[in-house]
mmCIF file of C-alpha atoms in Angstrom:
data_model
loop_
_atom_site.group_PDB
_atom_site.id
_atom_site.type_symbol
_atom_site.label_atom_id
_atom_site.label_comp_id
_atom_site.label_asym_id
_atom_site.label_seq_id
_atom_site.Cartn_x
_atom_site.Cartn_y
_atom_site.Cartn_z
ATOM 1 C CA UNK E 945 -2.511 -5.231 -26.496
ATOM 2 C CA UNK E 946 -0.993 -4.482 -23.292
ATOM 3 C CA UNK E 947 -2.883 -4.037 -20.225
ATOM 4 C CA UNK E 948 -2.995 -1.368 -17.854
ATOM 5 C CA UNK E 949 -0.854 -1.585 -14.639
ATOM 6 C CA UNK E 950 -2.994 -1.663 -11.394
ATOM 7 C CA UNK E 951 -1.503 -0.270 -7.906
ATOM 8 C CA UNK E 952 -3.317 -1.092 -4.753
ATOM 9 C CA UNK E 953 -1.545 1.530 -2.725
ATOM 10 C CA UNK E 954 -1.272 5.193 -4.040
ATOM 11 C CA UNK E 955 -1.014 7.494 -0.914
ATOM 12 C CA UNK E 956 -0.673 10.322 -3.890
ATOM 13 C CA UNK E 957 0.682 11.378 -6.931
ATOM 14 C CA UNK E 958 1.719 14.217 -9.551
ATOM 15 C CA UNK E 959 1.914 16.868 -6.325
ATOM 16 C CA UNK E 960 -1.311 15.444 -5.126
ATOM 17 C CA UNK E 961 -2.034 13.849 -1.355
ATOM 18 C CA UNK E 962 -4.963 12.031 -0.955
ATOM 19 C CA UNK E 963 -5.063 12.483 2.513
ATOM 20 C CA UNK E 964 -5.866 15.952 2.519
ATOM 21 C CA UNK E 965 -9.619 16.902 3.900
ATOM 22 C CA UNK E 966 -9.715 19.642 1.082
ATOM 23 C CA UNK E 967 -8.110 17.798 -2.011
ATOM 24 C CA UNK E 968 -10.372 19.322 -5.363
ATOM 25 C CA UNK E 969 -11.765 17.670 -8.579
ATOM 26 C CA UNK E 970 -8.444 19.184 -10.447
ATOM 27 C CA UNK E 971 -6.468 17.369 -7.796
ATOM 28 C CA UNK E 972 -7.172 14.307 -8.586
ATOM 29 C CA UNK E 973 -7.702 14.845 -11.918
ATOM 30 C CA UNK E 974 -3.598 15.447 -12.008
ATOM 31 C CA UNK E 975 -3.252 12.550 -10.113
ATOM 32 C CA UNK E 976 -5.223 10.332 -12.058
ATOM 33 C CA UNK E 977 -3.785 11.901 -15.400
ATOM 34 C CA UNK E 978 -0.560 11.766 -14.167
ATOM 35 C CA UNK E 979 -0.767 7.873 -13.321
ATOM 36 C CA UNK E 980 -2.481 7.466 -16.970
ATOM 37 C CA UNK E 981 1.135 8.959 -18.223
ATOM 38 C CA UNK E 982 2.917 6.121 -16.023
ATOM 39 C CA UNK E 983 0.750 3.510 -17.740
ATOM 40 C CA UNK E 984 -1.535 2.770 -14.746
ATOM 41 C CA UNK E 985 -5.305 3.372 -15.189
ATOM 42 C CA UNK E 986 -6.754 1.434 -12.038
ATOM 43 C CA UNK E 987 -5.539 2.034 -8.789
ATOM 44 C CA UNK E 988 -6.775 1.929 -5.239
ATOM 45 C CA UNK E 989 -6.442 5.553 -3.072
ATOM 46 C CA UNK E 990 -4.754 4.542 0.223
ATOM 47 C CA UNK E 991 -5.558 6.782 3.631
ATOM 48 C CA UNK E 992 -3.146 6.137 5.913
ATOM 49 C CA UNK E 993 -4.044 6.186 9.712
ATOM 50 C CA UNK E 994 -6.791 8.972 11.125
ATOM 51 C CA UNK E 995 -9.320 9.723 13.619
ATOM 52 C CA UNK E 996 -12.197 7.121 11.796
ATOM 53 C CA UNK E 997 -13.891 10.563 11.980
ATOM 54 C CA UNK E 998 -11.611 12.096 9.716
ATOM 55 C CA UNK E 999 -11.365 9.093 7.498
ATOM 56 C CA UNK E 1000 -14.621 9.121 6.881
ATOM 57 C CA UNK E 1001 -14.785 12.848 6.036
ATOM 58 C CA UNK E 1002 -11.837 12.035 3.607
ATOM 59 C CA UNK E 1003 -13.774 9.145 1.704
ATOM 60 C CA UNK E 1004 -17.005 11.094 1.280
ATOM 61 C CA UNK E 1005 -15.145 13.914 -0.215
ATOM 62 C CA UNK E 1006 -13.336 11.446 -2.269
ATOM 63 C CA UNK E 1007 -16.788 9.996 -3.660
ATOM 64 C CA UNK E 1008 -18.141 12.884 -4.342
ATOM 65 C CA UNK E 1009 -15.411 13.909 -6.509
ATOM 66 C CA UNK E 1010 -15.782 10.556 -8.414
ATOM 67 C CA UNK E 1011 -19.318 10.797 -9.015
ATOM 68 C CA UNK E 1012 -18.348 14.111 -10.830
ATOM 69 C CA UNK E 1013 -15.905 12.519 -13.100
ATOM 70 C CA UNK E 1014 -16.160 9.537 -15.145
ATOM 71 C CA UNK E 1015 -12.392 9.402 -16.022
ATOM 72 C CA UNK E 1016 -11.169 9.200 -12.229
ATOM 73 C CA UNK E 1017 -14.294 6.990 -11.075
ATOM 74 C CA UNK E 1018 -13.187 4.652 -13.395
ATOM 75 C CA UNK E 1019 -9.172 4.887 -12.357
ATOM 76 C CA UNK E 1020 -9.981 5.230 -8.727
ATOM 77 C CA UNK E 1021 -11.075 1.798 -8.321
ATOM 78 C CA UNK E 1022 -11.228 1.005 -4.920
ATOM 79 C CA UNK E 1023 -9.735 2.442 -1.352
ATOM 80 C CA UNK E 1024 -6.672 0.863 0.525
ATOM 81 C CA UNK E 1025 -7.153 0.996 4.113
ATOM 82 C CA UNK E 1026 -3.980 1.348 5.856
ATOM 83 C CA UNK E 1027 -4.355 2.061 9.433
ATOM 84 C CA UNK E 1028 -5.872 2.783 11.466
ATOM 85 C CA UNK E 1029 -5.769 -1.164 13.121
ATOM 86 C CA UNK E 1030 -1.425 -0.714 13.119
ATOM 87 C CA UNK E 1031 0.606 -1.182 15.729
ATOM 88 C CA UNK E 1032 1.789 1.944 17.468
ATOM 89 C CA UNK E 1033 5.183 0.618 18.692
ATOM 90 C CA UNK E 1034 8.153 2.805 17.444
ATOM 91 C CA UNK E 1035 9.796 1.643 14.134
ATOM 92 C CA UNK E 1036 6.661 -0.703 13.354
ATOM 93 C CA UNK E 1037 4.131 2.338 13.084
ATOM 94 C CA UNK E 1038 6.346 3.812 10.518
ATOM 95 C CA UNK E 1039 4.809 7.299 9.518
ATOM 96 C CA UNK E 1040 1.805 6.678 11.053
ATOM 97 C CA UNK E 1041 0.151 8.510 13.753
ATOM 98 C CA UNK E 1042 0.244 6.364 17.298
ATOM 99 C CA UNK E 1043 -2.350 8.440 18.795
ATOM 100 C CA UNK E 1044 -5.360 7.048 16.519
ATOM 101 C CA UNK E 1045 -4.416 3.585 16.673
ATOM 102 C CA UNK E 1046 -6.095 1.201 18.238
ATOM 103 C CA UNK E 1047 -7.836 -2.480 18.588
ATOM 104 C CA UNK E 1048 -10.146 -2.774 15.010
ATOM 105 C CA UNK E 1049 -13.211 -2.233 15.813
ATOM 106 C CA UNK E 1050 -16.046 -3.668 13.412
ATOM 107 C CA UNK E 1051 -18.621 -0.656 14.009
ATOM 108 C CA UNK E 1052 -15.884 1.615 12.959
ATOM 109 C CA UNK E 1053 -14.932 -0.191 9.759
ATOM 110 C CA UNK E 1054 -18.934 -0.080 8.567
ATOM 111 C CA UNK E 1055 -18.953 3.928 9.054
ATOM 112 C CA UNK E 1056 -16.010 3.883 6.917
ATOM 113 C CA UNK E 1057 -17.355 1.459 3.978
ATOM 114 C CA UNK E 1058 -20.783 3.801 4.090
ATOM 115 C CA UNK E 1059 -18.609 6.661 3.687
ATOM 116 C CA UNK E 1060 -16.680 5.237 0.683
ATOM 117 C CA UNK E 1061 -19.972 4.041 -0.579
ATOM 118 C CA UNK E 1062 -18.546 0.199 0.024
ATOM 119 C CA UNK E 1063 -15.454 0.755 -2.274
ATOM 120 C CA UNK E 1064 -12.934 -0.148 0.531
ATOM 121 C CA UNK E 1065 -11.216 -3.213 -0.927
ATOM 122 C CA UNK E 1066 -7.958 -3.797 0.816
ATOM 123 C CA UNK E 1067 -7.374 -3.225 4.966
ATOM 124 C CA UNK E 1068 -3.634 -3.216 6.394
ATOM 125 C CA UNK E 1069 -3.633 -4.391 9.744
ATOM 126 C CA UNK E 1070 -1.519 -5.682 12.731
ATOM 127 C CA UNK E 1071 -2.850 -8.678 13.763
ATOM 128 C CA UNK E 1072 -1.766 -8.785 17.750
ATOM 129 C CA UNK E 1073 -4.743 -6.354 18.663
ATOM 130 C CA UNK E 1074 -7.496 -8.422 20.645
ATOM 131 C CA UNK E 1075 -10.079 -9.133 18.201
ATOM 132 C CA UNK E 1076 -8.508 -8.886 15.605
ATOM 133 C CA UNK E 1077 -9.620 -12.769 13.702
ATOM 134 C CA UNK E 1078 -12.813 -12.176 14.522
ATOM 135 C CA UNK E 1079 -12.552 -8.472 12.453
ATOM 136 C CA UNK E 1080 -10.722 -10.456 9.747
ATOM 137 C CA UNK E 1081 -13.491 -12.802 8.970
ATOM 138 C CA UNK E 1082 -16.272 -10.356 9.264
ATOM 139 C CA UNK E 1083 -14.412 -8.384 6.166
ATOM 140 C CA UNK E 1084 -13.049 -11.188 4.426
ATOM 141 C CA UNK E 1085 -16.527 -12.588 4.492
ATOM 142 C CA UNK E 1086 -17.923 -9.302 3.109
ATOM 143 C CA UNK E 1087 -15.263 -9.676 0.129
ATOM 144 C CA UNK E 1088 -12.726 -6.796 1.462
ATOM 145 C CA UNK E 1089 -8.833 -8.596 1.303
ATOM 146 C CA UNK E 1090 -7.020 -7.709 4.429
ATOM 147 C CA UNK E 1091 -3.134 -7.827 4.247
ATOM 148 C CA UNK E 1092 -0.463 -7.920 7.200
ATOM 149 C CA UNK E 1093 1.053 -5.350 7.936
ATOM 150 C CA UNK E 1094 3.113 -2.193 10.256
ATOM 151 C CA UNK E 1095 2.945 -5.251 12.657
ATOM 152 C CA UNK E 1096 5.181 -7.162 14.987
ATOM 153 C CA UNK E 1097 2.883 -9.950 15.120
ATOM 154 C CA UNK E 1098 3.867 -13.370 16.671
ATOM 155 C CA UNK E 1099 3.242 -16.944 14.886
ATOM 156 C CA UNK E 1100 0.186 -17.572 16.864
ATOM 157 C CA UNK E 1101 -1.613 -14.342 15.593
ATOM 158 C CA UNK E 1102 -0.463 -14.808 12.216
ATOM 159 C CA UNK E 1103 -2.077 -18.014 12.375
ATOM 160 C CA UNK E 1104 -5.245 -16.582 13.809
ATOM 161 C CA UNK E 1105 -5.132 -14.035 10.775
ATOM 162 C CA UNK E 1106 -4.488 -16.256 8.283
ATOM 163 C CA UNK E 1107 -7.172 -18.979 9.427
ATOM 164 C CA UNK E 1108 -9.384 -15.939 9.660
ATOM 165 C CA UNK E 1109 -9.318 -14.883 5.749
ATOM 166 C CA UNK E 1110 -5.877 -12.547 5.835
ATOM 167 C CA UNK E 1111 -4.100 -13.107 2.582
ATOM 168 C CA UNK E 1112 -1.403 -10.906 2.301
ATOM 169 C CA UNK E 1113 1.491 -8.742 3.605
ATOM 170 C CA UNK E 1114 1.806 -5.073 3.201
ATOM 171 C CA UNK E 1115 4.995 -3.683 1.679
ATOM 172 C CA UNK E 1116 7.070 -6.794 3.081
ATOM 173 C CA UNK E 1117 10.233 -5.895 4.626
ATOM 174 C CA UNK E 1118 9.286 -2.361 5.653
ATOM 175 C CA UNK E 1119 7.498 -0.487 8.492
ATOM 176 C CA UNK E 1120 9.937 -2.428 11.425
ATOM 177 C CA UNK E 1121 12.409 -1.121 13.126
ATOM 178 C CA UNK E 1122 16.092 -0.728 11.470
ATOM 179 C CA UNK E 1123 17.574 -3.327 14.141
ATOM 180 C CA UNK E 1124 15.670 -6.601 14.703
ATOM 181 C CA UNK E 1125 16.932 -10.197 15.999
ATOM 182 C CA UNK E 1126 18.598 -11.689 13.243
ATOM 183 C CA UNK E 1127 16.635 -15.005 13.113
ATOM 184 C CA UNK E 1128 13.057 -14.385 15.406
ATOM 185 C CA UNK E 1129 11.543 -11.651 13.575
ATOM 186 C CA UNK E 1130 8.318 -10.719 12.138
ATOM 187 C CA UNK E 1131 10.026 -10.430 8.400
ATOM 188 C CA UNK E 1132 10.705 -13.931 8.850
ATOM 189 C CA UNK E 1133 7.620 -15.117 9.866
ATOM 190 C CA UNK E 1134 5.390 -13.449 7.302
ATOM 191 C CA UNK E 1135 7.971 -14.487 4.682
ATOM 192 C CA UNK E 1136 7.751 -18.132 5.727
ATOM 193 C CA UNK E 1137 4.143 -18.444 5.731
ATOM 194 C CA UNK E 1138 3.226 -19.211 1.907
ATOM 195 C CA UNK E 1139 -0.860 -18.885 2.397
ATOM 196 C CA UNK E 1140 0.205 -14.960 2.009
ATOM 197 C CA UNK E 1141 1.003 -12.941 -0.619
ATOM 198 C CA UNK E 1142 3.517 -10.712 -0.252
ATOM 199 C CA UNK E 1143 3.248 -7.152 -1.526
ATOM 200 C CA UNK E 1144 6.600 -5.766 -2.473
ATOM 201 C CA UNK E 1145 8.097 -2.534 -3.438
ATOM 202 C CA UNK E 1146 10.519 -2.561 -6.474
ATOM 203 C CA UNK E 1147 12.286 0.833 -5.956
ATOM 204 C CA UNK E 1148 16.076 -0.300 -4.792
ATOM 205 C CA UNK E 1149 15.564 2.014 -1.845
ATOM 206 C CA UNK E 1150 12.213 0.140 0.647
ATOM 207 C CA UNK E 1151 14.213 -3.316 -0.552
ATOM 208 C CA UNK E 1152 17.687 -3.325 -2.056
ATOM 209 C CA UNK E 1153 18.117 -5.090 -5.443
ATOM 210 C CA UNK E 1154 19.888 -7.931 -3.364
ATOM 211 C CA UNK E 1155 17.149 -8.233 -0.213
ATOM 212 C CA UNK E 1156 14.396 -7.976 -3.249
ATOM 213 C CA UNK E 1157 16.121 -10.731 -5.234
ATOM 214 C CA UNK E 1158 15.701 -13.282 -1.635
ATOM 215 C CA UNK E 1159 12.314 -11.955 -1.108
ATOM 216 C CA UNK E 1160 11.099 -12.997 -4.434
ATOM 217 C CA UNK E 1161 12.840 -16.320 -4.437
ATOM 218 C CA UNK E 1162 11.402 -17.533 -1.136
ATOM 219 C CA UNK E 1163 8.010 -17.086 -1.941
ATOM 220 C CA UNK E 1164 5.953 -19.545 -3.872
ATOM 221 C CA UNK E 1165 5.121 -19.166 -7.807
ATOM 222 C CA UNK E 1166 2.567 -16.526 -7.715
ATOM 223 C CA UNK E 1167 2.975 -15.379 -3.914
ATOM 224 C CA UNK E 1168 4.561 -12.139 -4.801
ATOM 225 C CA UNK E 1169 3.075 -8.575 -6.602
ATOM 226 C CA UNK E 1170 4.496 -5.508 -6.312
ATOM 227 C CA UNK E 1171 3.260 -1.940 -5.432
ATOM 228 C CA UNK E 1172 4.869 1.294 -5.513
ATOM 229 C CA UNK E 1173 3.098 2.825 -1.969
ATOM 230 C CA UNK E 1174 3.792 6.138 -4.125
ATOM 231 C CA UNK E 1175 2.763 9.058 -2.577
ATOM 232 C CA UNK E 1176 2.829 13.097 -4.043
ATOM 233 C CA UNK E 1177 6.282 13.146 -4.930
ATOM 234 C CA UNK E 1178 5.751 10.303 -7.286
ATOM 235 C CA UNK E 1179 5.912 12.053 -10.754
ATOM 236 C CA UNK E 1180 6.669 15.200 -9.703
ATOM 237 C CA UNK E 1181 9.965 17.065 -9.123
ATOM 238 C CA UNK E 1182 12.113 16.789 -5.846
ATOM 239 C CA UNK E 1183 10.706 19.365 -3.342
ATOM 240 C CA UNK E 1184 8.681 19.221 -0.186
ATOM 241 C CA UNK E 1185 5.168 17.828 -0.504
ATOM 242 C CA UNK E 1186 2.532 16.589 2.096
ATOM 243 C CA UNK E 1187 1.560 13.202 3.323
ATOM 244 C CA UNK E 1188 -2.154 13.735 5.746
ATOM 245 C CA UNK E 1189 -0.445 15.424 8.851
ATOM 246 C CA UNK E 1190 3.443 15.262 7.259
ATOM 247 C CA UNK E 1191 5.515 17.138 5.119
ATOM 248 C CA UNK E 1192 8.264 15.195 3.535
ATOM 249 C CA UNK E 1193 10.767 16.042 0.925
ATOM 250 C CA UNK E 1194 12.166 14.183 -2.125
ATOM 251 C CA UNK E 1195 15.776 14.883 -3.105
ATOM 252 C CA UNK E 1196 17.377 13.950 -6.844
ATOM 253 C CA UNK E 1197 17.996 10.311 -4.920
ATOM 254 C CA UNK E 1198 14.030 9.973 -5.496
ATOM 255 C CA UNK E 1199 14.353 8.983 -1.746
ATOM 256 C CA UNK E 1200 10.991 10.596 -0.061
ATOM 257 C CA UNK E 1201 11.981 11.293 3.983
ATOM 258 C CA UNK E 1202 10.588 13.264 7.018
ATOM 259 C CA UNK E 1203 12.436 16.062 6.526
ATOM 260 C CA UNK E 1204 15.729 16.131 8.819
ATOM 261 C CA UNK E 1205 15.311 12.170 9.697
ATOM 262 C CA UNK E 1206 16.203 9.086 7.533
ATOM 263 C CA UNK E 1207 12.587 7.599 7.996
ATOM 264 C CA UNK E 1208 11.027 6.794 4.650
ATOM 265 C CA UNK E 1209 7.628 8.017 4.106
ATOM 266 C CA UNK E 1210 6.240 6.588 1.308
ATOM 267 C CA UNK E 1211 7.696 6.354 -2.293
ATOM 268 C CA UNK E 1212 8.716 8.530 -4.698
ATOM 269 C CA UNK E 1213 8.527 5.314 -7.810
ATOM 270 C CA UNK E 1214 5.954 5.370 -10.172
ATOM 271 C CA UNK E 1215 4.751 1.911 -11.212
ATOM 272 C CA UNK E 1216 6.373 1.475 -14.782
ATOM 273 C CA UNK E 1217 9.421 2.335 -13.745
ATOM 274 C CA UNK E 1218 8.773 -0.424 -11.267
ATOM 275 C CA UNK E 1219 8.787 -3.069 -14.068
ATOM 276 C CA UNK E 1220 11.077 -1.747 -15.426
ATOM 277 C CA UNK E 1221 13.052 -2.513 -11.828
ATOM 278 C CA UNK E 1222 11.488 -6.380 -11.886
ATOM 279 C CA UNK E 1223 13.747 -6.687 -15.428
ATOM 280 C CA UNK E 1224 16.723 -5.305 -14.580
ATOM 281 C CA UNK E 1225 17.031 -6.931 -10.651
ATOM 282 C CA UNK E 1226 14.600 -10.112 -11.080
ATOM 283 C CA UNK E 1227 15.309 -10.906 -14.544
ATOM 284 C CA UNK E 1228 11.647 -11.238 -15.944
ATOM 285 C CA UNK E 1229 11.008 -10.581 -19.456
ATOM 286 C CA UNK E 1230 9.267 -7.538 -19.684
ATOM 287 C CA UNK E 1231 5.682 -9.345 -20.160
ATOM 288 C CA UNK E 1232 6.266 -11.354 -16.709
ATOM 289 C CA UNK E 1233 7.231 -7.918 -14.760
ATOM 290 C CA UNK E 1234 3.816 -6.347 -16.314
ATOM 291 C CA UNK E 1235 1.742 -9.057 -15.230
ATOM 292 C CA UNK E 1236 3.115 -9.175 -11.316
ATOM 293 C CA UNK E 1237 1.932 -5.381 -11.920
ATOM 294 C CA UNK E 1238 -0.924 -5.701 -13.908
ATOM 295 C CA UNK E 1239 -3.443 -8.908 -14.631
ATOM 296 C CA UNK E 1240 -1.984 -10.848 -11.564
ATOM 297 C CA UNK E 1241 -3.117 -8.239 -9.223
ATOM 298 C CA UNK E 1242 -6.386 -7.735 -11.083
ATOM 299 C CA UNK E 1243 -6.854 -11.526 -10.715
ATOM 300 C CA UNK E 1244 -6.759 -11.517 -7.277
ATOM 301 C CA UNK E 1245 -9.744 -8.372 -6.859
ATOM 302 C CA UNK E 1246 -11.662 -9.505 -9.689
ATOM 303 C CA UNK E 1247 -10.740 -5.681 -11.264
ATOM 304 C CA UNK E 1248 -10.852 -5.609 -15.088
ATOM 305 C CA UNK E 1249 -8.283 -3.913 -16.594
ATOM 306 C CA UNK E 1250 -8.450 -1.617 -19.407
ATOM 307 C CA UNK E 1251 -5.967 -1.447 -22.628
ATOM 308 C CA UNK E 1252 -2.895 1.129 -23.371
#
């Protein structure tokens, strides 16, 4: 029997934003049917950067539309934290909005694991903000995984993150600006350091099939899982669609933009026809692409995964 695929970072799905204050029970009962279609029957929500205010208004809602529903309590497995600890430089903030960033604050996260009545298990963070390996351990002691990420971090704070409990990297290869130094960059040194797993996204368009192909290869046996970081455009037609405070628009090329710019914001793949991409570019059977989406992920949450 196959197992479900898991995705630890949905920003939205089927038409459906789970950023928005007002999102309904029928909203993410799409979303979480529409997943179910694509094979994928856990997944963790992912808010991207807000007032903690607003973030916390957003989880409560989000609980209380679980408690309602069996189906999507049981999909909805968890919340992915993605901001907002980021770094607000241009290029490295990506989507995100600068003006709620800031240094993570510990007193902050616990009004946001009340609100999402402890279900946050993943935190994206930049690692240069003061205080930020002290923050890592008190979460990685309380079992919440926090992964690298929209950060230009140097060696010595990815050491202090790593030493701290950090064990991954957020959509590696992404969220930096387009031009970098060729050699001392913070690709490089999350891609060096093998304590971390990187998270990757299979969809030809955050990573070309070549840049995807070296990714993969540098990283130690069973230092690499993939995501889609889908968001409402994912399973749903091209057309304009909102991301918290965005709109963005998906063309036929499935690429999802600010409208008028080149930025990405978000993905438009849905997470079988991302193992479908780990055959065709890696060259995994199709069992080996379902487990770097499926039972290794679950493996490293302790999340039990249901059958197709």
């Amino acid at each position: 029997m196959k197992k479900s695929l898991l995705d630890v970072q949905v920003n939205g799905f089927a038409g459906v934003d789970f950023q928005q204050p007002d999102l309904s029970a029928a909203d993410l009962r799409r979303a979480v049917d529409g997943l179910a279609e694509h094979q994928t029957r856990r997944f963790f929500a992912t808010l991207i950067t807000d007032s903690v205010a607003a973030l916390c208004a957003k989880l409560g809602n989000l609980e209380r539309l679980r408690s309602a529903d069996p189906v999507a309590a049981a999909a909805l497995c968890g919340y992915h934290l993605e901001g907002p600890w980021l770094s607000p430089e241009p290029g490295f903030r990506g989507a995100h909005d600068p003006r709620h960033m800031g240094p993570p604050d510990i007193g902050a996260f616990e009004r946001l694991q009340a609100a999402a009545n402890g279900n946050i298990r993943l935190v994206t963070l930049a690692p240069e903000w003061p205080g930020s390996a002290a923050f890592i351990d008190r979460l990685a002691t309380s079992g919440v995984q926090v992964s690298l990420g929209h950060t230009d971090a140097s060696d010595v704070a990815i050491d202090a993150a790593i030493g701290a409990g950090a064990r991954f990297c957020t959509h590696l290869g992404n969220a930096v600006p387009t031009q970098l130094h060729r050699h001392d960059n913070v690709i490089q040194r999350l891609l060096a350091r093998d304590e971390l797993t990187a998270f990757l996204i299979p969809d030809g368009i955050h990573l070309p099939p070549a840049v995807l192909q070296n990714f993969y290869r540098a990283k130690p046996a069973g230092k690499v899982l993939f995501t889609t970081d889908c968001a409402a455009p994912a399973g749903a037609p091209p057309g304009r669609y909102r991301l918290a405070h965005l709109e963005v628009e998906v063309g036929e090329d499935r690429v999802v933009r600010l409208p008028g710019t080149r930025q990405f914001a978000g993905s438009a793949l849905c997470p079988d026809e991302g193992v479908r991409n780990l055959v065709r570019w890696l060259g995994l059977d199709e069992s080996a692409a379902r487990d770097h989406f499926s039972t290794l992920v679950a493996a490293r949450f302790d999340i039990v995964l249901p059958g197709l």
